[in-house]
Amino acid sequence: MPIVLFNNIEGSLPSSLITLVKIALTHLGHLGQLALANVRGFIFRRTLDAGRDTNDEAEKPRAAGAAPPESVVPVSVNYHFTRRCNYKCGFCFHTAISSFVLPLEEAKRGLRMLQEAGMQKVNFSGGEPFLEQRGRLLGEMVRFCKETLGLPSVSIVSNGSLITEEWFQTYGEWLDILAVSCDSFDEATNRAIGRHAPRSHHLDKLYQISEWCARYRVAFKINTVVNTHNWQEDMADQILDLNPCRWKVFQCLLIGGENCGEDSLRHAETFVVTDEQFRSFLDRHSRVECLVPESNEKMRDSYLILDERMRFLDCTRGRKEPSRSILDVGVANAICSSGFDEAMFRRRGGVYQWSKNDIMEW
């Protein structure tokens, strides 16, 4: 089933038709949920088509903080608003070297600047994003991005341990996609990796969150980091049983100052797998259609990463080199030093375009 994003469709379709669409999508499992997560609007891609079909778009005054046409448009942004985490994964490449967290109003100001500069998708990550204010800070930013900014896609990456059904009840209606990290379906392996907390049962919580996502109509994803502890594991049956809309499989990545080097909090050198071992894992799971691989090469320059001070991080040289904060210098100036690979954008007729997969793959 092709997956398409919608936003605010209620304003243009009869409520009876919307109800029928929602019922149909609900019965299609997590693929249906992914479409349903954004069934509130028009296909956002048509905004780009509209820009191509008219010549007066360039004559309109540009919004404050918006990027000039020659710069990269921050379509998808990974916002790591906290570095604190209750897990101790040995390969973590965004560690707690700082406990700083922006106040909610400042975070909202930065998110609005990004939206005015062209952001269509925001992904909240950490650290563990549900750790701050027991998920309230995260929830309020999710609500702001969907309800006020009207972003087509709002997502979260979490280890899952602190998520509650009460959070879904309060904020679930504004969340499109929830990704939970799981590196093994053997609890002993998860513990060896560090993906656990006292009195926590990671796998039990994973299945519970999958059920909550289905209940509250949030698309469910799983993220896995292939490392020396799990590269020989066969996870296909469990992944197929959980039926996520996406299974992102990452190759363990070294980032200086984060998980390798004398000044780092983690030392992930012993977790790193070879390219051949990574390909072996992918080949073993080739029957899992929702699998989306992420090699080290792709990870280094394919994401716009925003840190806790709203600075873009350049990872292309093996370290996270921050720009100045967008709150101080604006989005266009900060993004120039982000190291982001512009190859994912294809400039046609003065309009940046991206594919469905560019938006969905996270």
Short mmCIF file of C-alpha atoms in Angstrom, two decimals, residues 95 97 256-258 260-267 319:
data_model
loop_
_atom_site.label_atom_id
_atom_site.label_comp_id
_atom_site.label_asym_id
_atom_site.label_seq_id
_atom_site.Cartn_x
_atom_site.Cartn_y
_atom_site.Cartn_z
CA THR A 95 25.79 11.35 25.17
CA ILE A 97 28.00 15.80 27.98
CA GLY A 256 34.69 11.59 18.32
CA GLY A 257 33.99 13.17 21.70
CA GLU A 258 30.74 11.21 22.00
CA CYS A 260 35.19 7.33 21.04
CA GLY A 261 38.33 9.22 22.00
CA GLU A 262 39.90 10.10 25.32
CA ASP A 263 37.38 12.84 26.13
CA SER A 264 34.26 10.77 25.41
CA LEU A 265 31.72 9.37 27.88
CA ARG A 266 31.31 6.17 25.86
CA HIS A 267 33.91 3.97 24.18
CA ARG A 319 33.03 14.67 15.33
#
